[in-house]
mmCIF file with all atom_site columns, C-alpha atoms and ligand atoms in Angstrom:
data_model
loop_
_atom_site.group_PDB
_atom_site.id
_atom_site.type_symbol
_atom_site.label_atom_id
_atom_site.label_alt_id
_atom_site.label_comp_id
_atom_site.label_asym_id
_atom_site.label_entity_id
_atom_site.label_seq_id
_atom_site.pdbx_PDB_ins_code
_atom_site.Cartn_x
_atom_site.Cartn_y
_atom_site.Cartn_z
_atom_site.occupancy
_atom_site.B_iso_or_equiv
_atom_site.pdbx_formal_charge
_atom_site.auth_seq_id
_atom_site.auth_comp_id
_atom_site.auth_asym_id
_atom_site.auth_atom_id
_atom_site.pdbx_PDB_model_num
ATOM   1   C CA . MET A 1 1   ? -0.058  -0.310 0.250  1.00 94.00 ? 1   MET A CA 1
ATOM   2   C CA . SER A 1 2   ? 1.213   3.585  -0.420 1.00 96.00 ? 2   SER A CA 1
ATOM   3   C CA . GLN A 1 3   ? 1.084   6.763  1.991  1.00 95.00 ? 3   GLN A CA 1
ATOM   4   C CA . ASP A 1 4   ? -1.496  7.631  0.852  1.00 97.00 ? 4   ASP A CA 1
ATOM   5   C CA . ASP A 1 5   ? -3.496  4.749  1.140  1.00 97.00 ? 5   ASP A CA 1
ATOM   6   C CA . LEU A 1 6   ? -2.230  4.608  5.243  1.00 98.00 ? 6   LEU A CA 1
ATOM   7   C CA . LYS A 1 7   ? -3.784  7.588  5.610  1.00 98.00 ? 7   LYS A CA 1
ATOM   8   C CA . ARG A 1 8   ? -7.170  6.615  4.117  1.00 98.00 ? 8   ARG A CA 1
ATOM   9   C CA . LEU A 1 9   ? -6.617  3.577  5.829  1.00 98.00 ? 9   LEU A CA 1
ATOM   10  C CA . ALA A 1 10  ? -6.390  5.071  9.566  1.00 98.00 ? 10  ALA A CA 1
ATOM   11  C CA . ALA A 1 11  ? -8.530  8.581  8.175  1.00 98.00 ? 11  ALA A CA 1
ATOM   12  C CA . LYS A 1 12  ? -11.602 6.186  7.920  1.00 98.00 ? 12  LYS A CA 1
ATOM   13  C CA . ALA A 1 13  ? -10.805 4.461  11.288 1.00 98.00 ? 13  ALA A CA 1
ATOM   14  C CA . ALA A 1 14  ? -11.404 7.402  12.997 1.00 98.00 ? 14  ALA A CA 1
ATOM   15  C CA . LEU A 1 15  ? -14.973 7.417  12.238 1.00 98.00 ? 15  LEU A CA 1
ATOM   16  C CA . GLU A 1 16  ? -15.844 4.172  14.875 1.00 97.00 ? 16  GLU A CA 1
ATOM   17  C CA . TYR A 1 17  ? -14.754 7.341  17.200 1.00 98.00 ? 17  TYR A CA 1
ATOM   18  C CA . VAL A 1 18  ? -17.963 9.129  15.370 1.00 97.00 ? 18  VAL A CA 1
ATOM   19  C CA . VAL A 1 19  ? -20.905 9.804  18.180 1.00 95.00 ? 19  VAL A CA 1
ATOM   20  C CA . GLU A 1 20  ? -23.711 10.165 16.338 1.00 95.00 ? 20  GLU A CA 1
ATOM   21  C CA . GLY A 1 21  ? -25.186 13.801 16.098 1.00 96.00 ? 21  GLY A CA 1
ATOM   22  C CA . SER A 1 22  ? -22.470 15.195 17.582 1.00 97.00 ? 22  SER A CA 1
ATOM   23  C CA . ILE A 1 23  ? -20.705 17.763 16.536 1.00 98.00 ? 23  ILE A CA 1
ATOM   24  C CA . ILE A 1 24  ? -17.431 16.680 15.221 1.00 98.00 ? 24  ILE A CA 1
ATOM   25  C CA . GLY A 1 25  ? -13.040 19.001 15.256 1.00 98.00 ? 25  GLY A CA 1
ATOM   26  C CA . VAL A 1 26  ? -11.602 19.076 11.896 1.00 98.00 ? 26  VAL A CA 1
ATOM   27  C CA . GLY A 1 27  ? -8.475  19.315 11.739 1.00 98.00 ? 27  GLY A CA 1
ATOM   28  C CA . THR A 1 28  ? -6.205  20.285 8.474  1.00 98.00 ? 28  THR A CA 1
ATOM   29  C CA . GLY A 1 29  ? -3.777  18.067 6.162  1.00 98.00 ? 29  GLY A CA 1
ATOM   30  C CA . SER A 1 30  ? -3.591  15.403 4.090  1.00 98.00 ? 30  SER A CA 1
ATOM   31  C CA . THR A 1 31  ? -5.195  12.520 5.718  1.00 98.00 ? 31  THR A CA 1
ATOM   32  C CA . VAL A 1 32  ? -7.734  14.625 7.236  1.00 98.00 ? 32  VAL A CA 1
ATOM   33  C CA . ASN A 1 33  ? -8.966  15.283 3.790  1.00 98.00 ? 33  ASN A CA 1
ATOM   34  C CA . HIS A 1 34  ? -9.526  11.016 3.925  1.00 98.00 ? 34  HIS A CA 1
ATOM   35  C CA . PHE A 1 35  ? -11.649 11.631 7.126  1.00 98.00 ? 35  PHE A CA 1
ATOM   36  C CA . ILE A 1 36  ? -13.832 14.516 5.376  1.00 98.00 ? 36  ILE A CA 1
ATOM   37  C CA . ASP A 1 37  ? -14.616 12.789 2.506  1.00 98.00 ? 37  ASP A CA 1
ATOM   38  C CA . GLN A 1 38  ? -15.411 9.261  4.830  1.00 97.00 ? 38  GLN A CA 1
ATOM   39  C CA . LEU A 1 39  ? -17.472 12.000 6.745  1.00 98.00 ? 39  LEU A CA 1
ATOM   40  C CA . ALA A 1 40  ? -19.476 13.276 4.314  1.00 97.00 ? 40  ALA A CA 1
ATOM   41  C CA . GLY A 1 41  ? -20.840 9.414  3.765  1.00 96.00 ? 41  GLY A CA 1
ATOM   42  C CA . ILE A 1 42  ? -21.693 9.418  7.512  1.00 96.00 ? 42  ILE A CA 1
ATOM   43  C CA . LYS A 1 43  ? -23.222 13.497 7.201  1.00 96.00 ? 43  LYS A CA 1
ATOM   44  C CA . HIS A 1 44  ? -26.603 12.801 7.845  1.00 96.00 ? 44  HIS A CA 1
ATOM   45  C CA . LEU A 1 45  ? -25.387 10.982 11.116 1.00 96.00 ? 45  LEU A CA 1
ATOM   46  C CA . ILE A 1 46  ? -23.650 13.883 12.360 1.00 97.00 ? 46  ILE A CA 1
ATOM   47  C CA . ASP A 1 47  ? -24.833 17.454 13.511 1.00 97.00 ? 47  ASP A CA 1
ATOM   48  C CA . GLY A 1 48  ? -22.292 18.980 12.243 1.00 97.00 ? 48  GLY A CA 1
ATOM   49  C CA . ALA A 1 49  ? -18.682 20.327 12.202 1.00 98.00 ? 49  ALA A CA 1
ATOM   50  C CA . VAL A 1 50  ? -15.909 22.755 13.721 1.00 98.00 ? 50  VAL A CA 1
ATOM   51  C CA . SER A 1 51  ? -13.085 23.247 11.176 1.00 98.00 ? 51  SER A CA 1
ATOM   52  C CA . SER A 1 52  ? -9.706  24.285 11.740 1.00 98.00 ? 52  SER A CA 1
ATOM   53  C CA . SER A 1 53  ? -9.357  26.329 8.415  1.00 97.00 ? 53  SER A CA 1
ATOM   54  C CA . GLU A 1 54  ? -10.092 27.447 5.326  1.00 97.00 ? 54  GLU A CA 1
ATOM   55  C CA . ALA A 1 55  ? -9.338  24.223 3.119  1.00 97.00 ? 55  ALA A CA 1
ATOM   56  C CA . SER A 1 56  ? -10.370 22.352 5.113  1.00 98.00 ? 56  SER A CA 1
ATOM   57  C CA . THR A 1 57  ? -14.179 24.304 5.068  1.00 98.00 ? 57  THR A CA 1
ATOM   58  C CA . LYS A 1 58  ? -13.856 23.739 1.713  1.00 98.00 ? 58  LYS A CA 1
ATOM   59  C CA . ARG A 1 59  ? -14.112 20.218 1.277  1.00 98.00 ? 59  ARG A CA 1
ATOM   60  C CA . MET A 1 60  ? -15.748 20.054 4.096  1.00 98.00 ? 60  MET A CA 1
ATOM   61  C CA . LYS A 1 61  ? -18.470 22.288 2.527  1.00 98.00 ? 61  LYS A CA 1
ATOM   62  C CA . MET A 1 62  ? -18.237 21.101 -1.051 1.00 98.00 ? 62  MET A CA 1
ATOM   63  C CA . HIS A 1 63  ? -19.287 17.210 0.278  1.00 98.00 ? 63  HIS A CA 1
ATOM   64  C CA . GLY A 1 64  ? -22.427 19.447 2.088  1.00 98.00 ? 64  GLY A CA 1
ATOM   65  C CA . ILE A 1 65  ? -21.003 19.009 5.479  1.00 98.00 ? 65  ILE A CA 1
ATOM   66  C CA . PRO A 1 66  ? -22.665 21.611 8.396  1.00 97.00 ? 66  PRO A CA 1
ATOM   67  C CA . LEU A 1 67  ? -20.401 23.859 9.746  1.00 98.00 ? 67  LEU A CA 1
ATOM   68  C CA . TYR A 1 68  ? -20.181 25.524 13.541 1.00 98.00 ? 68  TYR A CA 1
ATOM   69  C CA . ASP A 1 69  ? -18.278 28.635 14.076 1.00 97.00 ? 69  ASP A CA 1
ATOM   70  C CA . LEU A 1 70  ? -16.880 26.839 17.908 1.00 98.00 ? 70  LEU A CA 1
ATOM   71  C CA . ASN A 1 71  ? -17.388 30.116 19.490 1.00 97.00 ? 71  ASN A CA 1
ATOM   72  C CA . ALA A 1 72  ? -21.083 28.816 18.937 1.00 95.00 ? 72  ALA A CA 1
ATOM   73  C CA . SER A 1 73  ? -21.186 24.461 19.403 1.00 96.00 ? 73  SER A CA 1
ATOM   74  C CA . GLY A 1 74  ? -19.520 24.829 22.996 1.00 93.00 ? 74  GLY A CA 1
ATOM   75  C CA . GLN A 1 75  ? -16.961 21.587 23.975 1.00 96.00 ? 75  GLN A CA 1
ATOM   76  C CA . LEU A 1 76  ? -16.688 19.145 20.976 1.00 97.00 ? 76  LEU A CA 1
ATOM   77  C CA . ASP A 1 77  ? -16.497 15.291 22.195 1.00 96.00 ? 77  ASP A CA 1
ATOM   78  C CA . LEU A 1 78  ? -14.244 14.327 19.248 1.00 98.00 ? 78  LEU A CA 1
ATOM   79  C CA . TYR A 1 79  ? -11.641 16.647 17.321 1.00 98.00 ? 79  TYR A CA 1
ATOM   80  C CA . VAL A 1 80  ? -9.645  14.785 14.531 1.00 98.00 ? 80  VAL A CA 1
ATOM   81  C CA . ASP A 1 81  ? -6.430  15.912 13.134 1.00 98.00 ? 81  ASP A CA 1
ATOM   82  C CA . GLY A 1 82  ? -3.434  14.156 11.777 1.00 98.00 ? 82  GLY A CA 1
ATOM   83  C CA . THR A 1 83  ? 0.967   15.258 12.577 1.00 98.00 ? 83  THR A CA 1
ATOM   84  C CA . ASP A 1 84  ? 3.892   15.752 11.036 1.00 98.00 ? 84  ASP A CA 1
ATOM   85  C CA . GLU A 1 85  ? 5.324   13.474 13.765 1.00 98.00 ? 85  GLU A CA 1
ATOM   86  C CA . SER A 1 86  ? 4.016   11.666 16.967 1.00 98.00 ? 86  SER A CA 1
ATOM   87  C CA . THR A 1 87  ? 6.323   10.220 20.284 1.00 98.00 ? 87  THR A CA 1
ATOM   88  C CA . ARG A 1 88  ? 5.106   6.804  21.838 1.00 97.00 ? 88  ARG A CA 1
ATOM   89  C CA . TYR A 1 89  ? 3.955   9.239  24.266 1.00 97.00 ? 89  TYR A CA 1
ATOM   90  C CA . LEU A 1 90  ? 1.692   11.546 22.143 1.00 98.00 ? 90  LEU A CA 1
ATOM   91  C CA . HIS A 1 91  ? 3.083   14.849 22.249 1.00 98.00 ? 91  HIS A CA 1
ATOM   92  C CA . LEU A 1 92  ? 3.487   16.099 18.293 1.00 98.00 ? 92  LEU A CA 1
ATOM   93  C CA . ILE A 1 93  ? 4.868   18.356 15.881 1.00 98.00 ? 93  ILE A CA 1
ATOM   94  C CA . LYS A 1 94  ? 2.194   19.702 13.850 1.00 98.00 ? 94  LYS A CA 1
ATOM   95  C CA . GLY A 1 95  ? 1.806   22.544 11.570 1.00 98.00 ? 95  GLY A CA 1
ATOM   96  C CA . GLY A 1 96  ? 3.321   21.179 8.057  1.00 97.00 ? 96  GLY A CA 1
ATOM   97  C CA . GLY A 1 97  ? -0.030  22.760 6.221  1.00 96.00 ? 97  GLY A CA 1
ATOM   98  C CA . GLY A 1 98  ? 0.519   25.811 9.005  1.00 97.00 ? 98  GLY A CA 1
ATOM   99  C CA . ALA A 1 99  ? -2.699  25.197 10.402 1.00 98.00 ? 99  ALA A CA 1
ATOM   100 C CA . LEU A 1 100 ? -1.247  25.058 14.001 1.00 98.00 ? 100 LEU A CA 1
ATOM   101 C CA . THR A 1 101 ? -3.233  27.818 15.913 1.00 98.00 ? 101 THR A CA 1
ATOM   102 C CA . ARG A 1 102 ? -6.562  27.601 14.580 1.00 98.00 ? 102 ARG A CA 1
ATOM   103 C CA . GLU A 1 103 ? -5.969  22.778 15.279 1.00 98.00 ? 103 GLU A CA 1
ATOM   104 C CA . LYS A 1 104 ? -4.628  23.939 18.735 1.00 98.00 ? 104 LYS A CA 1
ATOM   105 C CA . ILE A 1 105 ? -7.686  25.511 19.826 1.00 98.00 ? 105 ILE A CA 1
ATOM   106 C CA . VAL A 1 106 ? -9.834  23.429 18.471 1.00 98.00 ? 106 VAL A CA 1
ATOM   107 C CA . ALA A 1 107 ? -8.065  20.816 20.000 1.00 98.00 ? 107 ALA A CA 1
ATOM   108 C CA . ALA A 1 108 ? -7.874  22.346 23.548 1.00 98.00 ? 108 ALA A CA 1
ATOM   109 C CA . ALA A 1 109 ? -11.895 22.599 22.918 1.00 98.00 ? 109 ALA A CA 1
ATOM   110 C CA . SER A 1 110 ? -12.291 19.099 22.553 1.00 98.00 ? 110 SER A CA 1
ATOM   111 C CA . LYS A 1 111 ? -13.242 16.599 25.036 1.00 97.00 ? 111 LYS A CA 1
ATOM   112 C CA . ARG A 1 112 ? -10.856 14.158 22.843 1.00 98.00 ? 112 ARG A CA 1
ATOM   113 C CA . PHE A 1 113 ? -8.284  13.911 19.915 1.00 98.00 ? 113 PHE A CA 1
ATOM   114 C CA . VAL A 1 114 ? -8.067  11.294 17.401 1.00 98.00 ? 114 VAL A CA 1
ATOM   115 C CA . CYS A 1 115 ? -4.784  12.012 15.926 1.00 98.00 ? 115 CYS A CA 1
ATOM   116 C CA . ILE A 1 116 ? -4.651  9.664  12.366 1.00 98.00 ? 116 ILE A CA 1
ATOM   117 C CA . ALA A 1 117 ? -1.393  8.986  9.852  1.00 98.00 ? 117 ALA A CA 1
ATOM   118 C CA . ASP A 1 118 ? 0.318   7.191  7.896  1.00 98.00 ? 118 ASP A CA 1
ATOM   119 C CA . ASP A 1 119 ? 2.916   4.941  10.322 1.00 97.00 ? 119 ASP A CA 1
ATOM   120 C CA . SER A 1 120 ? 5.923   6.973  9.099  1.00 97.00 ? 120 SER A CA 1
ATOM   121 C CA . LYS A 1 121 ? 5.252   9.899  11.514 1.00 98.00 ? 121 LYS A CA 1
ATOM   122 C CA . LEU A 1 122 ? 5.851   7.429  14.054 1.00 98.00 ? 122 LEU A CA 1
ATOM   123 C CA . VAL A 1 123 ? 9.322   8.895  16.072 1.00 97.00 ? 123 VAL A CA 1
ATOM   124 C CA . GLU A 1 124 ? 11.512  8.279  18.617 1.00 96.00 ? 124 GLU A CA 1
ATOM   125 C CA . ARG A 1 125 ? 11.425  11.902 19.422 1.00 96.00 ? 125 ARG A CA 1
ATOM   126 C CA . LEU A 1 126 ? 10.741  14.846 18.092 1.00 97.00 ? 126 LEU A CA 1
ATOM   127 C CA . GLY A 1 127 ? 12.206  17.431 15.941 1.00 95.00 ? 127 GLY A CA 1
ATOM   128 C CA . ALA A 1 128 ? 13.694  16.009 13.137 1.00 96.00 ? 128 ALA A CA 1
ATOM   129 C CA . PHE A 1 129 ? 10.634  17.657 11.251 1.00 97.00 ? 129 PHE A CA 1
ATOM   130 C CA . PRO A 1 130 ? 11.507  20.938 11.557 1.00 98.00 ? 130 PRO A CA 1
ATOM   131 C CA . LEU A 1 131 ? 9.543   22.472 14.032 1.00 98.00 ? 131 LEU A CA 1
ATOM   132 C CA . PRO A 1 132 ? 6.513   24.981 12.953 1.00 98.00 ? 132 PRO A CA 1
ATOM   133 C CA . ILE A 1 133 ? 6.415   28.177 15.819 1.00 98.00 ? 133 ILE A CA 1
ATOM   134 C CA . GLU A 1 134 ? 2.815   31.042 14.129 1.00 98.00 ? 134 GLU A CA 1
ATOM   135 C CA . VAL A 1 135 ? 4.197   34.351 14.559 1.00 98.00 ? 135 VAL A CA 1
ATOM   136 C CA . ILE A 1 136 ? 3.185   37.983 14.040 1.00 98.00 ? 136 ILE A CA 1
ATOM   137 C CA . PRO A 1 137 ? 4.588   39.681 10.870 1.00 98.00 ? 137 PRO A CA 1
ATOM   138 C CA . MET A 1 138 ? 6.259   42.124 13.085 1.00 98.00 ? 138 MET A CA 1
ATOM   139 C CA . ALA A 1 139 ? 8.277   39.703 15.123 1.00 98.00 ? 139 ALA A CA 1
ATOM   140 C CA . ARG A 1 140 ? 9.053   38.002 12.985 1.00 98.00 ? 140 ARG A CA 1
ATOM   141 C CA . SER A 1 141 ? 12.728  38.741 12.924 1.00 98.00 ? 141 SER A CA 1
ATOM   142 C CA . TYR A 1 142 ? 13.039  39.309 17.078 1.00 98.00 ? 142 TYR A CA 1
ATOM   143 C CA . VAL A 1 143 ? 11.666  35.769 17.460 1.00 98.00 ? 143 VAL A CA 1
ATOM   144 C CA . ALA A 1 144 ? 14.074  34.380 14.955 1.00 98.00 ? 144 ALA A CA 1
ATOM   145 C CA . ARG A 1 145 ? 17.020  35.251 17.287 1.00 98.00 ? 145 ARG A CA 1
ATOM   146 C CA . GLU A 1 146 ? 15.381  34.366 20.205 1.00 97.00 ? 146 GLU A CA 1
ATOM   147 C CA . LEU A 1 147 ? 15.278  29.843 18.106 1.00 97.00 ? 147 LEU A CA 1
ATOM   148 C CA . VAL A 1 148 ? 18.482  30.912 17.597 1.00 97.00 ? 148 VAL A CA 1
ATOM   149 C CA . LYS A 1 149 ? 19.464  31.330 21.578 1.00 96.00 ? 149 LYS A CA 1
ATOM   150 C CA . LEU A 1 150 ? 18.075  27.546 21.858 1.00 94.00 ? 150 LEU A CA 1
ATOM   151 C CA . GLY A 1 151 ? 20.144  26.425 19.362 1.00 94.00 ? 151 GLY A CA 1
ATOM   152 C CA . GLY A 1 152 ? 17.925  25.908 16.799 1.00 96.00 ? 152 GLY A CA 1
ATOM   153 C CA . THR A 1 153 ? 17.675  26.952 12.784 1.00 97.00 ? 153 THR A CA 1
ATOM   154 C CA . PRO A 1 154 ? 14.785  28.944 12.105 1.00 98.00 ? 154 PRO A CA 1
ATOM   155 C CA . MET A 1 155 ? 13.959  29.342 8.225  1.00 98.00 ? 155 MET A CA 1
ATOM   156 C CA . TRP A 1 156 ? 11.067  31.791 7.320  1.00 98.00 ? 156 TRP A CA 1
ATOM   157 C CA . ARG A 1 157 ? 8.534   29.907 4.561  1.00 98.00 ? 157 ARG A CA 1
ATOM   158 C CA . GLU A 1 158 ? 8.704   32.688 2.635  1.00 97.00 ? 158 GLU A CA 1
ATOM   159 C CA . GLY A 1 159 ? 5.168   33.676 1.090  1.00 96.00 ? 159 GLY A CA 1
ATOM   160 C CA . PHE A 1 160 ? 2.292   31.205 2.861  1.00 97.00 ? 160 PHE A CA 1
ATOM   161 C CA . THR A 1 161 ? 0.305   33.593 4.870  1.00 98.00 ? 161 THR A CA 1
ATOM   162 C CA . THR A 1 162 ? -1.234  31.902 7.552  1.00 98.00 ? 162 THR A CA 1
ATOM   163 C CA . ASP A 1 163 ? -5.410  32.071 7.533  1.00 97.00 ? 163 ASP A CA 1
ATOM   164 C CA . ASN A 1 164 ? -4.955  34.399 10.847 1.00 97.00 ? 164 ASN A CA 1
ATOM   165 C CA . GLY A 1 165 ? -2.775  36.836 8.357  1.00 97.00 ? 165 GLY A CA 1
ATOM   166 C CA . ASN A 1 166 ? 0.645   35.617 10.293 1.00 98.00 ? 166 ASN A CA 1
ATOM   167 C CA . LEU A 1 167 ? 3.839   34.379 9.400  1.00 98.00 ? 167 LEU A CA 1
ATOM   168 C CA . ILE A 1 168 ? 5.592   30.863 9.523  1.00 98.00 ? 168 ILE A CA 1
ATOM   169 C CA . LEU A 1 169 ? 8.826   29.802 11.053 1.00 98.00 ? 169 LEU A CA 1
ATOM   170 C CA . ASP A 1 170 ? 10.047  26.367 10.613 1.00 98.00 ? 170 ASP A CA 1
ATOM   171 C CA . ILE A 1 171 ? 13.004  25.538 13.026 1.00 98.00 ? 171 ILE A CA 1
ATOM   172 C CA . HIS A 1 172 ? 15.790  22.943 12.250 1.00 97.00 ? 172 HIS A CA 1
ATOM   173 C CA . ASN A 1 173 ? 17.751  21.453 14.483 1.00 92.00 ? 173 ASN A CA 1
ATOM   174 C CA . LEU A 1 174 ? 15.568  22.415 17.955 1.00 90.00 ? 174 LEU A CA 1
ATOM   175 C CA . GLU A 1 175 ? 16.045  19.073 20.294 1.00 83.00 ? 175 GLU A CA 1
ATOM   176 C CA . ILE A 1 176 ? 13.734  18.380 21.405 1.00 94.00 ? 176 ILE A CA 1
ATOM   177 C CA . MET A 1 177 ? 14.411  16.160 24.782 1.00 94.00 ? 177 MET A CA 1
ATOM   178 C CA . GLU A 1 178 ? 11.126  17.685 26.875 1.00 97.00 ? 178 GLU A CA 1
ATOM   179 C CA . PRO A 1 179 ? 8.449   18.303 25.017 1.00 98.00 ? 179 PRO A CA 1
ATOM   180 C CA . VAL A 1 180 ? 6.185   19.707 27.630 1.00 98.00 ? 180 VAL A CA 1
ATOM   181 C CA . GLU A 1 181 ? 9.598   21.998 29.081 1.00 97.00 ? 181 GLU A CA 1
ATOM   182 C CA . MET A 1 182 ? 9.990   23.482 25.409 1.00 97.00 ? 182 MET A CA 1
ATOM   183 C CA . GLU A 1 183 ? 6.463   24.119 24.403 1.00 98.00 ? 183 GLU A CA 1
ATOM   184 C CA . LYS A 1 184 ? 5.870   25.975 27.361 1.00 98.00 ? 184 LYS A CA 1
ATOM   185 C CA . GLU A 1 185 ? 9.133   28.235 26.567 1.00 97.00 ? 185 GLU A CA 1
ATOM   186 C CA . LEU A 1 186 ? 7.990   28.894 23.993 1.00 97.00 ? 186 LEU A CA 1
ATOM   187 C CA . ASN A 1 187 ? 4.415   29.910 24.266 1.00 98.00 ? 187 ASN A CA 1
ATOM   188 C CA . ASN A 1 188 ? 7.116   32.414 26.425 1.00 97.00 ? 188 ASN A CA 1
ATOM   189 C CA . ILE A 1 189 ? 8.528   34.650 23.705 1.00 98.00 ? 189 ILE A CA 1
ATOM   190 C CA . ALA A 1 190 ? 6.219   37.543 22.703 1.00 98.00 ? 190 ALA A CA 1
ATOM   191 C CA . GLY A 1 191 ? 5.680   37.598 18.746 1.00 98.00 ? 191 GLY A CA 1
ATOM   192 C CA . ILE A 1 192 ? 4.831   33.716 18.936 1.00 98.00 ? 192 ILE A CA 1
ATOM   193 C CA . VAL A 1 193 ? 1.278   33.298 18.527 1.00 98.00 ? 193 VAL A CA 1
ATOM   194 C CA . THR A 1 194 ? 1.056   29.712 18.668 1.00 98.00 ? 194 THR A CA 1
ATOM   195 C CA . VAL A 1 195 ? 4.516   26.062 19.061 1.00 98.00 ? 195 VAL A CA 1
ATOM   196 C CA . GLY A 1 196 ? 2.905   23.572 16.751 1.00 98.00 ? 196 GLY A CA 1
ATOM   197 C CA . LEU A 1 197 ? 4.424   21.352 19.903 1.00 98.00 ? 197 LEU A CA 1
ATOM   198 C CA . PHE A 1 198 ? 1.342   19.105 21.418 1.00 98.00 ? 198 PHE A CA 1
ATOM   199 C CA . ALA A 1 199 ? 2.414   18.002 23.943 1.00 98.00 ? 199 ALA A CA 1
ATOM   200 C CA . ILE A 1 200 ? 1.094   20.140 27.157 1.00 97.00 ? 200 ILE A CA 1
ATOM   201 C CA . ARG A 1 201 ? -2.124  18.267 25.845 1.00 97.00 ? 201 ARG A CA 1
ATOM   202 C CA . PRO A 1 202 ? -1.254  15.612 23.481 1.00 98.00 ? 202 PRO A CA 1
ATOM   203 C CA . ALA A 1 203 ? -3.414  13.613 21.357 1.00 98.00 ? 203 ALA A CA 1
ATOM   204 C CA . ASP A 1 204 ? -5.651  11.041 23.256 1.00 98.00 ? 204 ASP A CA 1
ATOM   205 C CA . ILE A 1 205 ? -5.144  8.157  21.042 1.00 98.00 ? 205 ILE A CA 1
ATOM   206 C CA . LEU A 1 206 ? -3.406  8.002  17.618 1.00 98.00 ? 206 LEU A CA 1
ATOM   207 C CA . ILE A 1 207 ? -3.980  5.321  14.723 1.00 98.00 ? 207 ILE A CA 1
ATOM   208 C CA . LEU A 1 208 ? -1.751  4.670  12.242 1.00 98.00 ? 208 LEU A CA 1
ATOM   209 C CA . GLY A 1 209 ? -1.555  3.470  9.051  1.00 98.00 ? 209 GLY A CA 1
ATOM   210 C CA . THR A 1 210 ? 0.323   0.504  8.777  1.00 98.00 ? 210 THR A CA 1
ATOM   211 C CA . GLN A 1 211 ? 0.930   -1.789 5.839  1.00 97.00 ? 211 GLN A CA 1
ATOM   212 C CA . GLU A 1 212 ? -0.862  -4.914 8.363  1.00 97.00 ? 212 GLU A CA 1
ATOM   213 C CA . GLY A 1 213 ? -3.545  -2.863 9.375  1.00 97.00 ? 213 GLY A CA 1
ATOM   214 C CA . ILE A 1 214 ? -4.408  -0.410 11.634 1.00 98.00 ? 214 ILE A CA 1
ATOM   215 C CA . LYS A 1 215 ? -1.945  -0.001 15.034 1.00 98.00 ? 215 LYS A CA 1
ATOM   216 C CA . THR A 1 216 ? -3.373  1.811  17.524 1.00 98.00 ? 216 THR A CA 1
ATOM   217 C CA . ILE A 1 217 ? -1.592  3.593  19.989 1.00 98.00 ? 217 ILE A CA 1
ATOM   218 C CA . GLN A 1 218 ? -3.496  5.517  23.876 1.00 93.00 ? 218 GLN A CA 1
HETATM 219 C C1 . 5RP B 2 .   ? -1.121  20.901 9.248  1.00 74.82 ? 301 5RP B C1 1
HETATM 220 C C2 . 5RP B 2 .   ? -0.985  19.618 10.013 1.00 74.82 ? 301 5RP B C2 1
HETATM 221 C C3 . 5RP B 2 .   ? -2.087  18.667 9.546  1.00 74.82 ? 301 5RP B C3 1
HETATM 222 O O1 . 5RP B 2 .   ? -2.425  17.814 10.820 1.00 74.82 ? 301 5RP B O1 1
HETATM 223 C C4 . 5RP B 2 .   ? 0.059   17.742 9.287  1.00 74.82 ? 301 5RP B C4 1
HETATM 224 O O2 . 5RP B 2 .   ? 0.690   18.993 8.258  1.00 74.82 ? 301 5RP B O2 1
HETATM 225 C C5 . 5RP B 2 .   ? 0.243   16.135 8.641  1.00 74.82 ? 301 5RP B C5 1
HETATM 226 O O3 . 5RP B 2 .   ? -0.713  16.388 7.191  1.00 74.82 ? 301 5RP B O3 1
HETATM 227 P P1 . 5RP B 2 .   ? -1.066  15.429 6.435  1.00 74.82 ? 301 5RP B P1 1
HETATM 228 O O4 . 5RP B 2 .   ? -2.086  14.307 6.772  1.00 74.82 ? 301 5RP B O4 1
HETATM 229 O O5 . 5RP B 2 .   ? -0.995  16.435 4.937  1.00 74.82 ? 301 5RP B O5 1
HETATM 230 O O6 . 5RP B 2 .   ? 0.176   14.378 6.435  1.00 74.82 ? 301 5RP B O6 1
HETATM 231 O O7 . 5RP B 2 .   ? -0.445  19.916 11.878 1.00 74.82 ? 301 5RP B O7 1
HETATM 232 O O8 . 5RP B 2 .   ? -1.384  22.334 9.848  1.00 74.82 ? 301 5RP B O8 1
#
């Protein structure tokens, strides 16, 4: 099976966690696109969805899935999203698609976070994938200098603007030994909107598509 097939497999398995009549939090990315396409098949069973990005909103609208504003939906039972890296402790690096801020908000507002991925995303230690950080445009250089002090090599994702009108710095060569501590430290730098580390609020369940079938870690 191709990597895309494995993503589809994981996305399909996440449907099991969908509760009838509920509003589902929906992430962003190619794995989530498979989830959205499959959610469309059971859209008559759910109340609707809260989206984490303009891209997912567009795809769900195309499928006729009713959309809610997070301010109107209240706490969600379930959030389904992909990841760029995950450890077995379900600490994640996310934001490869640049949607990390809204993803983190919807994840925080959800009781259960089901993460879906192909098994190449499971790593021993986070950091081989450059850590995305959303920054306020005027703070870009300042934040980059602070990140260099921490040992990282920030690269500006030029030509990319987030759904919130901000910029992304991708941090290479960061040793992430203690994800929770690092997330807290980075959160304290002025000008950073969101850090793509999801460790303070990790995933609750990781569904991996593998050549042998589904593997679930919780
Ligand atoms: C977007 C994300 C995605 O979940 C992450 O980049 C994984 O993407 P894909 O499912 O395409 O591999 O965090 O901001």
